[in-house]
Coordinates of C-alpha atoms in Angstrom, one line a residue:
X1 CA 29.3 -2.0 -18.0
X2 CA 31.9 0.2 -19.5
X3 CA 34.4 0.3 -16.2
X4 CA 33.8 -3.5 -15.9
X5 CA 36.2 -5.5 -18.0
X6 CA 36.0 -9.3 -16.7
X7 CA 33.7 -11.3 -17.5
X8 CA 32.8 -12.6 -14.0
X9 CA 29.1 -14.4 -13.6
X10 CA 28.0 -11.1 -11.6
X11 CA 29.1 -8.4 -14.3
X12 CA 27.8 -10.5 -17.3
X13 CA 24.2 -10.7 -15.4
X14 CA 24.0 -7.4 -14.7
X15 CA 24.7 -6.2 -18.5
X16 CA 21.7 -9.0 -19.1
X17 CA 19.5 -7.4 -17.2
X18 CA 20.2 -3.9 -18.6
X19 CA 19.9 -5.2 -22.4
X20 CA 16.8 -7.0 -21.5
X21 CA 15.0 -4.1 -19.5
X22 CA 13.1 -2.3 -23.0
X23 CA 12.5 1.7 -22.8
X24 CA 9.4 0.7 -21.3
X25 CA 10.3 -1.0 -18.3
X26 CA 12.3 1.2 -17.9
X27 CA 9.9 4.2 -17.4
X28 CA 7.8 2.1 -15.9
X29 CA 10.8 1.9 -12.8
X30 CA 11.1 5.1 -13.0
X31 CA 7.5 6.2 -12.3
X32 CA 7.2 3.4 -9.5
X33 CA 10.5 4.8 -8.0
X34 CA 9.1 8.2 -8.4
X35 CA 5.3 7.0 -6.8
X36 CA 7.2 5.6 -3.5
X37 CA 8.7 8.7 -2.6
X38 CA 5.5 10.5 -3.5
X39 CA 3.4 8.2 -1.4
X40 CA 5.5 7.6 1.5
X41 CA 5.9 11.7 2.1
X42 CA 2.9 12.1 1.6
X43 CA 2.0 10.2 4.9
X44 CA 4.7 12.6 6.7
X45 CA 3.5 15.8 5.3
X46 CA -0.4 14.4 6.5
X47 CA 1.2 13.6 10.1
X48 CA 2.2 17.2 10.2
X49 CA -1.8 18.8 9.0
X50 CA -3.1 15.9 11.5
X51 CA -0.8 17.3 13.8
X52 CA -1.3 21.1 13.2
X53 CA -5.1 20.1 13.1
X54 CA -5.2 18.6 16.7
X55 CA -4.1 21.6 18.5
X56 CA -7.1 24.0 17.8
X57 CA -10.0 21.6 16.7
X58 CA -11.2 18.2 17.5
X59 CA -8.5 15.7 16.2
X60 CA -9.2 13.0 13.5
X61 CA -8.5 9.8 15.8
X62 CA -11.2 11.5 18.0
X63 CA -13.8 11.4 15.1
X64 CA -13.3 15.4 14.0
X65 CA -12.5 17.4 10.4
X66 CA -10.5 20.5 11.4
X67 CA -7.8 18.9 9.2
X68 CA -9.7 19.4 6.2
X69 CA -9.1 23.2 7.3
X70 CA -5.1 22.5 7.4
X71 CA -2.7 23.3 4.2
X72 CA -0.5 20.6 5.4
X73 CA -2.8 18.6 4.9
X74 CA -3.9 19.3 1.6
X75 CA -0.4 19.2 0.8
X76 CA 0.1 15.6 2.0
X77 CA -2.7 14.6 0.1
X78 CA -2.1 16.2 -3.0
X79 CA 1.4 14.4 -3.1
X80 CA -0.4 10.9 -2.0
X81 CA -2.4 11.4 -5.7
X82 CA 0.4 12.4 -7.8
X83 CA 2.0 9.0 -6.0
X84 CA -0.8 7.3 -6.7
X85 CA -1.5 8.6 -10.2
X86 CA 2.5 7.8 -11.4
X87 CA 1.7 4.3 -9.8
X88 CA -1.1 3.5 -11.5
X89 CA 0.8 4.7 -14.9
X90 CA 3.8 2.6 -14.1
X91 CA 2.0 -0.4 -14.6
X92 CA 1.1 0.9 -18.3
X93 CA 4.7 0.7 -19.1
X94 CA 5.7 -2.2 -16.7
X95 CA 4.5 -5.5 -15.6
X96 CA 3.5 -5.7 -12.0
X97 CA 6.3 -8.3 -11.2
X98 CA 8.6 -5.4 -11.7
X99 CA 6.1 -2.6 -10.2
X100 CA 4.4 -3.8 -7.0
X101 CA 7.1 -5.0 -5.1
X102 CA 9.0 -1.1 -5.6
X103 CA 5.8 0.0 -3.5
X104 CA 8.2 -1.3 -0.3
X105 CA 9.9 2.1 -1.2
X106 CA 7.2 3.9 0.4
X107 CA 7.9 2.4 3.8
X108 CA 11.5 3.2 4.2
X109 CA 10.5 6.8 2.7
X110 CA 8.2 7.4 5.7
X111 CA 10.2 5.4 8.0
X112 CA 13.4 8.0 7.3
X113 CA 11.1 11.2 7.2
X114 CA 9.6 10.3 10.4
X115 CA 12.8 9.5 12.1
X116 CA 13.9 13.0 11.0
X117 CA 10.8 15.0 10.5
X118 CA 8.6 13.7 13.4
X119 CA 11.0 12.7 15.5
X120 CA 9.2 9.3 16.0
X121 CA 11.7 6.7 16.5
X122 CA 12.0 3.0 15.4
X123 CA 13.2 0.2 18.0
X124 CA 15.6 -2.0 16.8
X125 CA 13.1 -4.9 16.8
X126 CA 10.8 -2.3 15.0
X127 CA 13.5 -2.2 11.9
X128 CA 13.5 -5.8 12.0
X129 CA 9.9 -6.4 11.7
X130 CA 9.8 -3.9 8.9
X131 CA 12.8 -5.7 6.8
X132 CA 10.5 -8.7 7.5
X133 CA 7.2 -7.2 6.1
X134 CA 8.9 -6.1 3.1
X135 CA 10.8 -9.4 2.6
X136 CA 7.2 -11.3 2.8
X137 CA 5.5 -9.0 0.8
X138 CA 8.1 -9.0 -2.0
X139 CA 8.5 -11.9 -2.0
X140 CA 4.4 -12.7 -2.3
X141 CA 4.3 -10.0 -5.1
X142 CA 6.9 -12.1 -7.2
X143 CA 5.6 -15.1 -7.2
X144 CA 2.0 -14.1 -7.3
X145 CA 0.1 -15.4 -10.6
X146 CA -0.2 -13.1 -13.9
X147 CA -3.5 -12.0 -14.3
X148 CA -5.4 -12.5 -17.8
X149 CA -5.9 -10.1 -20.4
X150 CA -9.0 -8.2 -20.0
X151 CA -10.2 -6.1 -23.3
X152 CA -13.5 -4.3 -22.4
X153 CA -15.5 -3.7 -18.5
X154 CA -18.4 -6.0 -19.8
X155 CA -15.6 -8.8 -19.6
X156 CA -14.4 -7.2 -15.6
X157 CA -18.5 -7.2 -15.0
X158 CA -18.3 -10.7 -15.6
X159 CA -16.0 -11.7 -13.6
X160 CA -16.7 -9.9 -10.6
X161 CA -20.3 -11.2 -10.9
X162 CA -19.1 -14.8 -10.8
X163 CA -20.0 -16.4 -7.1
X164 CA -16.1 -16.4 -6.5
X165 CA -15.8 -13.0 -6.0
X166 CA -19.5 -12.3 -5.0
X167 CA -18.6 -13.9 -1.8
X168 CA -15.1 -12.0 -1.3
X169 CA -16.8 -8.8 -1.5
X170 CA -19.8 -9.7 0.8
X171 CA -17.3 -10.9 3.3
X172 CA -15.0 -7.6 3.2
X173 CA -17.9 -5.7 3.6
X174 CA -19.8 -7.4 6.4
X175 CA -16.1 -7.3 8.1
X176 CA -15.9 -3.9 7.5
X177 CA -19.2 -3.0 9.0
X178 CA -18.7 -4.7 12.0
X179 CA -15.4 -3.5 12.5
X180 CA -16.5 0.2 12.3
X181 CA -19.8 -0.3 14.4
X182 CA -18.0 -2.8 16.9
X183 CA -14.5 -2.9 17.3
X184 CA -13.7 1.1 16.0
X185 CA -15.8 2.7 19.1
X186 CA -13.8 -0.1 21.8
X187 CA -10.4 -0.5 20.4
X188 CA -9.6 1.9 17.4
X189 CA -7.5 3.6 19.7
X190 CA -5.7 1.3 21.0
X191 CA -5.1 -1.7 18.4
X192 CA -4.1 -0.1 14.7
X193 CA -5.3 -3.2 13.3
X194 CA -9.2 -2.1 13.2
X195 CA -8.4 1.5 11.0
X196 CA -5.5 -0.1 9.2
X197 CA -7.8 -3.6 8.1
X198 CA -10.7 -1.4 6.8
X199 CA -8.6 0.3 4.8
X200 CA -7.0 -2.7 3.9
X201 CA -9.9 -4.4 2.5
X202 CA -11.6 -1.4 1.5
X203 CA -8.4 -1.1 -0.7
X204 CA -8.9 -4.6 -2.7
X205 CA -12.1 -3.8 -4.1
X206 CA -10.6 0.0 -4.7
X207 CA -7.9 -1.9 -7.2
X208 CA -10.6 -4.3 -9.2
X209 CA -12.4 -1.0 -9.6
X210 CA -10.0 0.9 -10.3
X211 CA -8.5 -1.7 -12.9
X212 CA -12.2 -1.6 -14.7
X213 CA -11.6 1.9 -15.1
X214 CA -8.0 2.1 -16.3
X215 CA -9.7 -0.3 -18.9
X216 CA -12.9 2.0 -19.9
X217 CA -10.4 5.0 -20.4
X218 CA -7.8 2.9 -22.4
X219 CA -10.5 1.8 -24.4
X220 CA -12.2 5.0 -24.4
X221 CA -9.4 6.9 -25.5
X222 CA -8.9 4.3 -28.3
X223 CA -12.1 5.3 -29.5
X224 CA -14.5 2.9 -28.0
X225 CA -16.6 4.6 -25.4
X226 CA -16.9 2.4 -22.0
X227 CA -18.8 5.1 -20.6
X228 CA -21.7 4.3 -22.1
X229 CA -22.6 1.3 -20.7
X230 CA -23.8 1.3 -17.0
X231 CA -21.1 -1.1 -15.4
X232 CA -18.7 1.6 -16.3
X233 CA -20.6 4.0 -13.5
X234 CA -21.3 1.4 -10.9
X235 CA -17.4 1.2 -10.8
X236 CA -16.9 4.3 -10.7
X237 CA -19.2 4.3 -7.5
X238 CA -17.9 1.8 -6.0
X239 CA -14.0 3.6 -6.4
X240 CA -15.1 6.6 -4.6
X241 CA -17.2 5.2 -1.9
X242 CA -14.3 2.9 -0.9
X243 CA -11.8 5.5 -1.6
X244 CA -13.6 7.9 1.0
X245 CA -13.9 4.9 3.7
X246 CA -10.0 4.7 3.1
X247 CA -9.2 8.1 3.2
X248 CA -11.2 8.6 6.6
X249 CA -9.8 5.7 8.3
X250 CA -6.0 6.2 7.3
X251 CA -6.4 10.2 8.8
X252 CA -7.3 8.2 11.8
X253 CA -4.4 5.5 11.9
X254 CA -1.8 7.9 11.4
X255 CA -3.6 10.4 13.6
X256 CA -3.4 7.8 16.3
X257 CA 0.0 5.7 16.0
X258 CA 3.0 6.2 14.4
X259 CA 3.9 7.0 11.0
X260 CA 7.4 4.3 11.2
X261 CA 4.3 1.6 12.1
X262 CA 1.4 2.2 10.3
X263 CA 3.6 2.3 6.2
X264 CA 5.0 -0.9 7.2
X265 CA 1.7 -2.9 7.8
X266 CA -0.5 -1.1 5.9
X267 CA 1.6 -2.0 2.7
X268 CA 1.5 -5.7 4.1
X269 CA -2.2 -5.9 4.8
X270 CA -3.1 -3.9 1.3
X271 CA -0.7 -5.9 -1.2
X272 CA -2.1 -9.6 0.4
X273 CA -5.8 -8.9 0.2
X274 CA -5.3 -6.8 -3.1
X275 CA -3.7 -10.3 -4.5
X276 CA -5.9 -12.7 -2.9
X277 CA -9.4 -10.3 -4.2
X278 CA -7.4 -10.8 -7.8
X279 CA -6.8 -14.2 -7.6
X280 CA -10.0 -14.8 -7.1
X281 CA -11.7 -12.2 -9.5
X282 CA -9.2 -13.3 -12.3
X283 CA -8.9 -17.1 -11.5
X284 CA -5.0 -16.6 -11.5
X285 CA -4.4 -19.7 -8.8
X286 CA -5.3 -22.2 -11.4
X287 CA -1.6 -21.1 -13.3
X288 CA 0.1 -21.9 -10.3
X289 CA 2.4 -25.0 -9.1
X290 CA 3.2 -26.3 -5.8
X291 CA 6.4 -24.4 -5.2
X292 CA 4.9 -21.0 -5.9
X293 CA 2.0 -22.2 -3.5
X294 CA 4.8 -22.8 -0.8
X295 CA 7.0 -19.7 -1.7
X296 CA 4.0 -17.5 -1.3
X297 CA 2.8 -19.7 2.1
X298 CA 6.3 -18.7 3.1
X299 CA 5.9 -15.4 2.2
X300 CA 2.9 -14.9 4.5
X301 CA 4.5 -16.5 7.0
X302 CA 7.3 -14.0 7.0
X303 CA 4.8 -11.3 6.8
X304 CA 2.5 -12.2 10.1
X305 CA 6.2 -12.4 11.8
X306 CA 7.2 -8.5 10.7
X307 CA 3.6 -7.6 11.8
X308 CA 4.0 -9.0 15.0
X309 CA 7.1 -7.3 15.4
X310 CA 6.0 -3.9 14.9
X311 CA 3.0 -4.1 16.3
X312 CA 4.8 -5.7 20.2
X313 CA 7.8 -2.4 19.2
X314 CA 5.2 0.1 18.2
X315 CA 5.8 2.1 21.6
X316 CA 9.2 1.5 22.1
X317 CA 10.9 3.0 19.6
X318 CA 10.3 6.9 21.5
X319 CA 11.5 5.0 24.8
X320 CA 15.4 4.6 23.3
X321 CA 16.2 8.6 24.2
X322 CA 15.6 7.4 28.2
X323 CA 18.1 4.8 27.7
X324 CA 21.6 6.3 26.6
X325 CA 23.0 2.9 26.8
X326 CA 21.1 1.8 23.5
X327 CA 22.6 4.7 21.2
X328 CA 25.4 6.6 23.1
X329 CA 26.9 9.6 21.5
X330 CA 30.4 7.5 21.8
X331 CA 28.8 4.5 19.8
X332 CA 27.2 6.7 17.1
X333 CA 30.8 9.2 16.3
X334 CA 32.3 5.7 15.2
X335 CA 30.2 5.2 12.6

C-alpha cells in the first residue's frame, strides 16, 4: 500500500490480504477472472450463430442443427472451452473458496454484452434478481464444506459407488428423462426452467467426472497411469454423454429466451446441485456446524428469491423502450 500511509483497520487488511495471497492464488484469480469473461462471451457470440442460424435453417429451440453450419457459432464455442479449460486450471492453483464464487463474473459479462451487443434489455427488477442470485450463490460457495483429498480414480470409483450418491444420480437421471420426454415437447418453450434444469443436473455429474479425470491426468502425468484401469474410461463416458446433453439443451435455452436471463439462473441452478452432488459423493456435510447450515439455508433462500425475479422480469426488460418515462434521455445526460 505504497500511497496509503495510516494505519487505519481498512488499509492494514487490505496489505494482509495481499501478503497472504501466495503466487499461486494468485494465478489461480487470474485464470478464474480470465475464465468468466471467456465464458460469459461466449454465450453472446453463440446468441449471435443461434441467431444467424435461425434465419436460413430450422432454429435450435425448434429441435434443428443449421447452427452447427454457423462460424459464429463455432466461435462462441470455442471461447466457452478455453473458459472452461482456464477454469478448470484455476482450481490447480487456487482453492475453490477463492475460485467458484469469481464464476458470478460470467453473468454480468453476458448481462453487459447483451445489453450492448443484442440489444436485449434488463428490467430494473431483472438487475435486482440477478444481484440476488449472485449474492446466494456466493454466499453458498463460501460457506460450502472442503472436500477431502482424493489421490487415485479407484478412491472417486468408491465413492461414487457408495448408495449416497447411487441414489443422486438415479434421481437426476430419471428427472432428466422425464423432463425431456414430458415437459420439453409442452413447455420448453415457454418455461426456461425445463432446458436450463437438465443442463443443470446434467452439469453435477459432468464435475464428479470431470474431477476423476483432472485426477487420472495429474496422476498420469506424474507417472502413474490411470488410464489403465477401466473406471478411468467409464468417466470419461459419462463426461461426454452429459456434456453433449448440456451442450444441446443450453443452444436451446439461449436460442429461446434471453441471454441477460438464462447466465443468471443457470449459474444458480449449476453451482447448488454441483455442491449438493459433492456433498454427497465426498461426505463434506459431516465437517459442517449449525451456522454454516443456516448461512447456506440463507443462501438458498436468497437464491429461489433472484430466480423468481428474473424469471416474473424475463419479458419486460425489451418493454422499457415503449415507456420513455422509465429512462428518458433527460434522466440519462445527468449521469
Amino acid at each position: 500500500m505504497r500511497f496509503c500511509r495510516s494505519k487505519c483497520c481498512w488499509c492494514v487488511g487490505i496489505q494482509a490480504s495481499a501478503m497472504a495471497m501466495s503466487a499461486d492464488n494468485i494465478r489461480g484469480f487470474a485464470l478464474a477472472l480470465s475464465s468468466s469473461f471467456f465464458i460469459g462471451s461466449s454465450f453472446i457470440v453463440k446468441k449471435i450463430g443461434l441467431k444467424k442460424a435461425g434465419t436460413y435453417g430450422v432454429r435450435a429451440g425448434s429441435g434443428g442443427f443449421s447452427y452447427l453450419y454457423e462460424p459464429f457459432w463455432w466461435l462462441g464455442m470455442i471461447t466457452m472451452i478455453v473458459g472452461e479449460i482456464a477454469n478448470f486450471s484455476a482450481y490447480a492453483f487456487a482453492p475453490a473458496i477463492l475460485v467458484t464464487p469469481l464464476g458470478a463474473l460470467s453473468i454480468i459479462v453476458s448481462a453487459v454484452l447483451a445489453h450492448f451487443v443484442l440489444d436485449e434489455k434488463l428490467h430494473i427488477f431483472g438487475v435486482l434478481g440477478c444481484i440476488l442470485c449472485v449474492v446466494g450463490s456466493t454466499s453458498i460457495v463460501i460457506h460450502a464444506p472442503k472436500e477431502i483429498n482424493v489421490e487415485s480414480v479407484k478412491q472417486v470409483w468408491n465413492l461414487s459407488t457408495e448408495p449416497g450418491f447411487i441414489v443422486y444420480s438415479c434421481v437426476v437421471v430419471i428427472v432428466v428423462l422425464v423432463l425431456i420426454i414430458q415437459f420439453t415437447p409442452r413447455y420448453g418453450q415457454t418455461h426456461m426452467v425445463v432446458y436450463v434444469g437438465i443442463c443443470s443436473m446434467m452439469g453435477s455429474l459432468t464435475v464428479m467426472s470431470v474431477k476423476a479425470l483432472g485426477i487420472a491426468l495429474k496422476l498420469t502425468f506424474s507417472g502413474m497411469n490411470q488410464f489403465v484401469f477401466v473406471q478411468t474410461w467409464f468417466f470419461t463416458v459419462v463426461v461426454v454423454i452429459c456434456c453433449f446433453l448440456q451442450l444441446n439443451y443450453l443452444n436451446k435455452a439461449l436460442d429461446t429466451f434471453t441471454t441477460a436471463v438464462i447466465s443468471p439462473v443457470y449459474y444458480v441452478m449449476f453451482t447448488t446441485l454441483t455442491i449438493f452432488a459433492s456433498m454427497i459423493m465426498f461426505k463434506d456435510w459431516a465437517s459442517q456446524n449449525a451456522s454454516q447450515i443456516v448461512t447456506e439455508l440463507c443462501g438458498f433462500v436468497t437464491i429461489l428469491s433472484g430466480t423468481f425475479l428474473l424469471h416474473k422480469t424475463k419479458d419486460m426488460g425489451n418493454s422499457m423502450n415503449t415507456e420513455p418515462i422509465i429512462f428518458s434521455e433527460t434522466e440519462l445526460s445527468h449521469h
